Structure formats: structure tokens, C-alpha cells
CSV table of C-alpha atoms in Angstrom, one decimal:
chain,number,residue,atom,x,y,z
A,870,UNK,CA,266.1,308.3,47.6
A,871,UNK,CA,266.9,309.1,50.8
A,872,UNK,CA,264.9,306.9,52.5
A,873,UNK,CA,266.6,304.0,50.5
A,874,UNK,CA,269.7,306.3,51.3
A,875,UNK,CA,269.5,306.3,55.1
A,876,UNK,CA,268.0,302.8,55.4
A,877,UNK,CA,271.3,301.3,53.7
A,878,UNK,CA,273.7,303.9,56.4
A,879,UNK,CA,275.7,301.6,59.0
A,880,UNK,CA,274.8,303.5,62.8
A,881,UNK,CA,276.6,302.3,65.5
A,882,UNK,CA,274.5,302.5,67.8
A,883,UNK,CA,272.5,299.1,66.3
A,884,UNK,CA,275.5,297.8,68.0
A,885,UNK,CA,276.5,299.2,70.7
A,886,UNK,CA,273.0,300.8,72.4
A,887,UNK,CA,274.3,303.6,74.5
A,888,UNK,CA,275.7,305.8,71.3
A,889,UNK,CA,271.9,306.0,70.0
A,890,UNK,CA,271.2,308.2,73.0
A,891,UNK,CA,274.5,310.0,72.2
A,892,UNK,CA,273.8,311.0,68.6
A,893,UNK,CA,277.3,310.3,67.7
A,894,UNK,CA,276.3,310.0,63.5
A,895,UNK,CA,273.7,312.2,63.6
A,896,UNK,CA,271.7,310.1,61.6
A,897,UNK,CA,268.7,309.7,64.4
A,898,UNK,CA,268.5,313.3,64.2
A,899,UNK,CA,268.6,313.3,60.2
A,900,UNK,CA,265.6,310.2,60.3
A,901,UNK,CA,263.2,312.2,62.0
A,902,UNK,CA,263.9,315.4,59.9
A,903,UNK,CA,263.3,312.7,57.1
A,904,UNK,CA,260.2,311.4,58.6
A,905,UNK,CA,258.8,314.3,58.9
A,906,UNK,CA,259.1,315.5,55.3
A,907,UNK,CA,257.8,311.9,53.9
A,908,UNK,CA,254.6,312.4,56.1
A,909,UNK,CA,253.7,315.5,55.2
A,910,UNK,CA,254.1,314.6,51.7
A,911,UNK,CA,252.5,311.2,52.4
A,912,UNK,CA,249.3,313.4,54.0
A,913,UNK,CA,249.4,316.6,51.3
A,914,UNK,CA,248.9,314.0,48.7
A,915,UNK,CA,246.3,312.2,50.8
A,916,UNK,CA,244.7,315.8,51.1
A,917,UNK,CA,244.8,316.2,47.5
A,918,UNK,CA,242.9,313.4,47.3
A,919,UNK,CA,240.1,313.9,49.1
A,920,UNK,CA,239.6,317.2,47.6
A,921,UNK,CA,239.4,315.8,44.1
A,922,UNK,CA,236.4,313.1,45.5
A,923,UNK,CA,234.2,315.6,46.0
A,924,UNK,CA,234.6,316.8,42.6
A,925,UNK,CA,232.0,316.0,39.6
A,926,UNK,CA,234.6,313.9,37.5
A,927,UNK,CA,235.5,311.3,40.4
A,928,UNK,CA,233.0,309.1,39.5
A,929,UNK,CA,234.3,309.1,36.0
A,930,UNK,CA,238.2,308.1,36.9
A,931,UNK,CA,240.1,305.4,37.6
A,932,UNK,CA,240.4,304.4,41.2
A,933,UNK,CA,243.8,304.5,43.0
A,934,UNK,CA,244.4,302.5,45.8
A,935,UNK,CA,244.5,305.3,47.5
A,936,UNK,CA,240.7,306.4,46.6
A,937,UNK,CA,239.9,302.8,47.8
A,938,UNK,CA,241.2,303.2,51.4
A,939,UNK,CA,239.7,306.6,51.9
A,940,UNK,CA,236.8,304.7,51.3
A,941,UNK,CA,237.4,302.4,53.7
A,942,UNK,CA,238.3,305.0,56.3
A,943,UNK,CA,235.0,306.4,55.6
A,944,UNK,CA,233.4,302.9,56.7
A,945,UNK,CA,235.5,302.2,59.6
A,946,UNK,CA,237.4,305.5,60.8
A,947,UNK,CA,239.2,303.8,63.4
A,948,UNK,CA,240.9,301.3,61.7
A,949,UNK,CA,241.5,303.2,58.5
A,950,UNK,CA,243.2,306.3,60.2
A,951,UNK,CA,245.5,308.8,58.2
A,952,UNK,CA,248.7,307.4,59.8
A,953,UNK,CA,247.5,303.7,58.4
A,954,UNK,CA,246.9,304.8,54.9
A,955,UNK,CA,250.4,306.5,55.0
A,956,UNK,CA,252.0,303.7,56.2
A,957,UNK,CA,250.5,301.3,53.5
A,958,UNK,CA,251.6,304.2,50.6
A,959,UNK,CA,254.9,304.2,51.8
A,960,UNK,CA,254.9,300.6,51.6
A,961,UNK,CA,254.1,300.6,48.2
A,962,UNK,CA,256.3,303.0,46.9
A,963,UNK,CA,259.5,302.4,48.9
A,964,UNK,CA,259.0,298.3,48.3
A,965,UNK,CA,257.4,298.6,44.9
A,966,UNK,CA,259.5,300.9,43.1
A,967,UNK,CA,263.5,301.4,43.7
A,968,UNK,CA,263.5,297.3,44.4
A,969,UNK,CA,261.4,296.7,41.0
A,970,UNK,CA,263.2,299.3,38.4
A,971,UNK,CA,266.5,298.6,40.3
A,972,UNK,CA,266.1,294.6,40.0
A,973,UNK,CA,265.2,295.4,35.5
A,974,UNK,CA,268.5,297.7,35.4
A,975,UNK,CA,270.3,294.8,36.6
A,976,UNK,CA,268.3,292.2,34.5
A,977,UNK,CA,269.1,294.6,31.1
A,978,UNK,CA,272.8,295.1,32.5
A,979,UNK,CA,272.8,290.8,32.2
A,980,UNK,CA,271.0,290.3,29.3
A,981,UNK,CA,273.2,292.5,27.1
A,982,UNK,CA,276.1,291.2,28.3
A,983,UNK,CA,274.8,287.8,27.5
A,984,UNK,CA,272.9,287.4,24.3
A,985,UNK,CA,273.0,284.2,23.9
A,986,UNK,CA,270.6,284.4,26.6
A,987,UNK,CA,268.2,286.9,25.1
A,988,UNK,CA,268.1,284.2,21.8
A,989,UNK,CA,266.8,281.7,24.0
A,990,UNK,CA,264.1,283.8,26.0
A,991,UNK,CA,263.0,285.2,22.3
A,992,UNK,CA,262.6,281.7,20.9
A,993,UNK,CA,260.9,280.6,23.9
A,994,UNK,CA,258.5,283.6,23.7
A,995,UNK,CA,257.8,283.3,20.2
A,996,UNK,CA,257.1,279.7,20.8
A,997,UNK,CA,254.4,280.0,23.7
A,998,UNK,CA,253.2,283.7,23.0
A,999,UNK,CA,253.9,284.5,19.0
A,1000,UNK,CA,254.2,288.2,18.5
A,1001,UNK,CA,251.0,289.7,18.1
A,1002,UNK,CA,250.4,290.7,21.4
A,1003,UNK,CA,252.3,291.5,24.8
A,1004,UNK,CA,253.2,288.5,27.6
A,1005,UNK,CA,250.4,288.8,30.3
A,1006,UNK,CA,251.0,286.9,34.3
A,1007,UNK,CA,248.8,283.9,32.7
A,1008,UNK,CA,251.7,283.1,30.4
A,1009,UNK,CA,254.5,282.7,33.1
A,1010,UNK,CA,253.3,279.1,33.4
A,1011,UNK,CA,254.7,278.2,29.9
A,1012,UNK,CA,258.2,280.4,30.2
A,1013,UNK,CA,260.4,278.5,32.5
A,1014,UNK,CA,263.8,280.0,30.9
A,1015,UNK,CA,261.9,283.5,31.4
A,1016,UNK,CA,261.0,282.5,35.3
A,1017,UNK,CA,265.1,281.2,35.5
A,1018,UNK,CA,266.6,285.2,34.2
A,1019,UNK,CA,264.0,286.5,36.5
A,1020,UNK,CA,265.1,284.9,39.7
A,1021,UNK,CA,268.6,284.5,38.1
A,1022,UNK,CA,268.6,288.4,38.3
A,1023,UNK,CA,267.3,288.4,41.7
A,1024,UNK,CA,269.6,285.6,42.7
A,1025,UNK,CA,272.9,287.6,41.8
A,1026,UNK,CA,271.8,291.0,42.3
A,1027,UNK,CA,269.1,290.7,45.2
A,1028,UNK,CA,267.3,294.1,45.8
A,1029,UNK,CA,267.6,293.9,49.2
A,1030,UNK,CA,271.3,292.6,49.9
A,1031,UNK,CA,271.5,292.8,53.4
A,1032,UNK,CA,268.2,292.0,54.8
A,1033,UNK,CA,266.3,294.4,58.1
A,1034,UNK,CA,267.2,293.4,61.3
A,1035,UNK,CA,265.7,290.9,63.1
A,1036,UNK,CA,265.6,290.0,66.9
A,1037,UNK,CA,266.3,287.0,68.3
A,1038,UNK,CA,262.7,286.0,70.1
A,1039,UNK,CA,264.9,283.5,72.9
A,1040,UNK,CA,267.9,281.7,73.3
A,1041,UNK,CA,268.7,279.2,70.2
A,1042,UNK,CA,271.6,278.1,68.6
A,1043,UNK,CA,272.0,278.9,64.9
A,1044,UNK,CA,274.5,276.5,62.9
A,1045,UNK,CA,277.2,276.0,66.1
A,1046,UNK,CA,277.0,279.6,67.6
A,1047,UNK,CA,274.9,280.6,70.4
A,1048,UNK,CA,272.4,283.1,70.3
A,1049,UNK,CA,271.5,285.0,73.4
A,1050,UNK,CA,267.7,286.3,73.3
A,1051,UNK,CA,267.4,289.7,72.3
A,1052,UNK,CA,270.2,289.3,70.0
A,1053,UNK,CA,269.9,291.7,66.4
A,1054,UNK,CA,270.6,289.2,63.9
A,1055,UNK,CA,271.3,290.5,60.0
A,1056,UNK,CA,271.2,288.3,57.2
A,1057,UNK,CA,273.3,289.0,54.2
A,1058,UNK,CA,271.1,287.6,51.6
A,1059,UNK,CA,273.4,288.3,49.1
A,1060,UNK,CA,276.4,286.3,50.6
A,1061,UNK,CA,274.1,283.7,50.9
A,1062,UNK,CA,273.0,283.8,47.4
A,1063,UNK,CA,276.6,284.3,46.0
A,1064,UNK,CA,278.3,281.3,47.9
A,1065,UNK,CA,280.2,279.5,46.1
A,1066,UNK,CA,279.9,276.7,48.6
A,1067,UNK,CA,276.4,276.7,47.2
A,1068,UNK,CA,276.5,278.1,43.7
A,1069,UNK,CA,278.8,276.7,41.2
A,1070,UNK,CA,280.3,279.6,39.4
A,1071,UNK,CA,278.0,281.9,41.2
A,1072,UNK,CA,279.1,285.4,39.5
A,1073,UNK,CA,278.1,283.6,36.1
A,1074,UNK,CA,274.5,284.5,34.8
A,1075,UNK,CA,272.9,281.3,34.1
A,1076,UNK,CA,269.2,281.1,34.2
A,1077,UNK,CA,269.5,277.8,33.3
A,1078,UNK,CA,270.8,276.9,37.3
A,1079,UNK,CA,267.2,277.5,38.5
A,1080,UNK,CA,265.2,275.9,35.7
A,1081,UNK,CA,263.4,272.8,37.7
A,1082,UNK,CA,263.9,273.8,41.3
A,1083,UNK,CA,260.8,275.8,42.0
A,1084,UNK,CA,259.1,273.7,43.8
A,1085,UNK,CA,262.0,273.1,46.0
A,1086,UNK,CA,262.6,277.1,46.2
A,1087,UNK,CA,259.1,277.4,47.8
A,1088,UNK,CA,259.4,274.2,50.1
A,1089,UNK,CA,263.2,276.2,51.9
A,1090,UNK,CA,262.3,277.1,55.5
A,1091,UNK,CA,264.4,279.9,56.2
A,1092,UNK,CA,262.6,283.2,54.8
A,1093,UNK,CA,265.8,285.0,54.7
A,1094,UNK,CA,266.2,285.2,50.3
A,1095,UNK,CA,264.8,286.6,47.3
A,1096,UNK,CA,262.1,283.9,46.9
A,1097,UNK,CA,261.1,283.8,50.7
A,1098,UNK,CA,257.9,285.5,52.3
């Protein structure tokens, strides 16, 4: 949590470069402390790990995907170091957990304030899926209203609001305004995806908006929303 924490802090010097050498916040000096308590956590675990692969049950257990790049690092050691297999664990639980169970609070907030909705994504279910088993990723091709709550959700309530910083490669101009290279650019996804320039009634949940336009949602160029790469 603080990771997500920290990551969402406003420093100052992002804009104005000499204060980072000042310290002024504090928070470079709190990061490091940070980093250094997530990779030895990160490595303790990845310790734990290899100790429980030379035991007899490992064979026996399900693989993590963690098990399967030690294997890899026993292959090619250079490529598969210690600080790469942190890197890709962090990835996975900083991008694949607070953003996932964060993004189904939000869609359950929605849905119970709005059961008309949940009447229409239960008929559509029963419908295509019936109610002897559970919905598996092969269904989502028959569940548009489903698809249209679930980027809906993402649409008002993006898990990621205010996108990472990005530098500006060379000089361009972006709508009217010059942009010097070197430039830190931040995109507020969530302005952008709460416009009501764009969206009519935007603060309204209404799955219904998106139903039809995913194919037009993967053609947009700029990779700065919810359903970008």
C-alpha cells in the first residue's frame, strides 16, 4: 500500500528539477527506504522458493510463476538474474492486484446502486451461460452488456486516473501548444474519460454507452486510456 501510496504523492521536484537534489518532501529519501524493504521481501520470498525446490514434494505441486522463472534462470543465468525476477513479481502484484480488486469495488459500488442494471446482466447471463456452471473467458464473446459494465466501470472510475509520466521524445505540437523536447507530459486519463465534451452524462453508469464501439475502441491511436496498450 505504500507503494500505491507514494506512487500517487505530488513531489515537486518532477517540476521544478533542482528541489530533487534538495530533498525538500523528503519523499526521495522515504522511496529508497521503501525500495529497499520491497526487495528484500521480493528476494526472501524468492529464497523461500528455491529452498522448497529442492524438497521431495515439488514435483508434486502446482507451479508458480515464480518456480517457472527460476527455471529459466537456471537455463540462462544472465538473462534471468534475481533483480529481473523481482522486477517481473512486482509487476504482477503492484499492476495485478490493487488495480483489479480496486476496479470490482467500484464495479459492486455501481451495480448496487443501479439494479436495473444487474437485471439485465442476469438475463443476459442466464440466456448465453444458464446456471449450472460459472462464466469462463470463452463466454465474453456472447456478453456484450457484461463487456459494456466492465469497461463502463473502467470508463468512470479508471484504476489508474492520472497516468505515469512520460517524456516528450522531440519537439511536437500537441492540440495548439508547443511542446519542447524533453518536456514530462501527464495525462489525466480520468478527465479524459469524464468529459462531458465527449461523454453525454458522463457521471451516469450506462453500460449501454459502450455497447457496439469496440472495434472503434481498439482502432483509437492515442494509448493514454483504460482500453489502450
Amino acid at each position: 500500500m505504500e507503494t500505491f501510496e507514494f506512487s500517487g504523492s505530488t513531489n515537486i521536484g518532477d517540476f521544478l528539477p533542482i528541489f530533487k537534489w534538495v530533498g525538500l518532501s523528503g519523499l526521495e529519501k522515504r522511496l529508497v527506504i521503501l525500495q529497499g524493504k520491497r526487495d528484500k521481501f521480493m528476494q526472501d520470498l524468492i529464497e523461500e522458493l528455491r529452498r522448497t525446490r529442492d524438497s521431495s514434494d515439488f514435483e508434486g505441486r502446482t507451479k508458480t510463476m515464480t518456480d517457472v522463472l527460476l527455471s529459466l534462470q537456471e537455463a540462462e543465468p544472465e538473462y534471468y538474474t534475481d533483480e529481473i525476477i523481482r522486477g517481473m513479481m512486482l509487476v504482477m502484484l503492484s499492476a495485478g492486484t490493487d488495480t483489479s480488486s480496486g476496479t470490482m469495488e467500484w464495479a459492486m459500488s455501481l451495480l448496487l446502486n443501479n439494479p436495473e442494471t444487474i437485471a439485465k446482466a442476469q438475463a443476459e447471463i442466464d440466456k448465453h451461460i444458464g446456471q449450472s456452471r460459472l462464466i469462463e473467458e470463452s463466454d465474453f464473446a456472447n456478453l456484450p452488456y457484461l463487456r459494456g459494465i466492465i469497461n463502463e466501470t473502467l470508463r468512470m472510475y479508471p484504476a489508474g486516473p492520472l497516468l505515469p509520466a512520460h517524456e516528450s521524445s522531440e519537439d511536437c505540437t500537441v492540440g495548439g501548444i508547443r511542446v519542447p523536447r524533453g518536456t514530462m507530459l501527464l495525462v489525466n486519463a480520468w478527465a479524459i474519460q469524464n468529459d462531458p465534451k465527449i461523454w453525454a452524462e458522463p457521471m451516469k453508469f450506462k453500460p449501454e454507452r459502450l455497447l457496439g464501439l469496440e472495434e472503434q475502441i481498439k482502432r483509437w491511436h492515442y494509448a493514454v486510456t483504460i482500453w489502450s496498450r
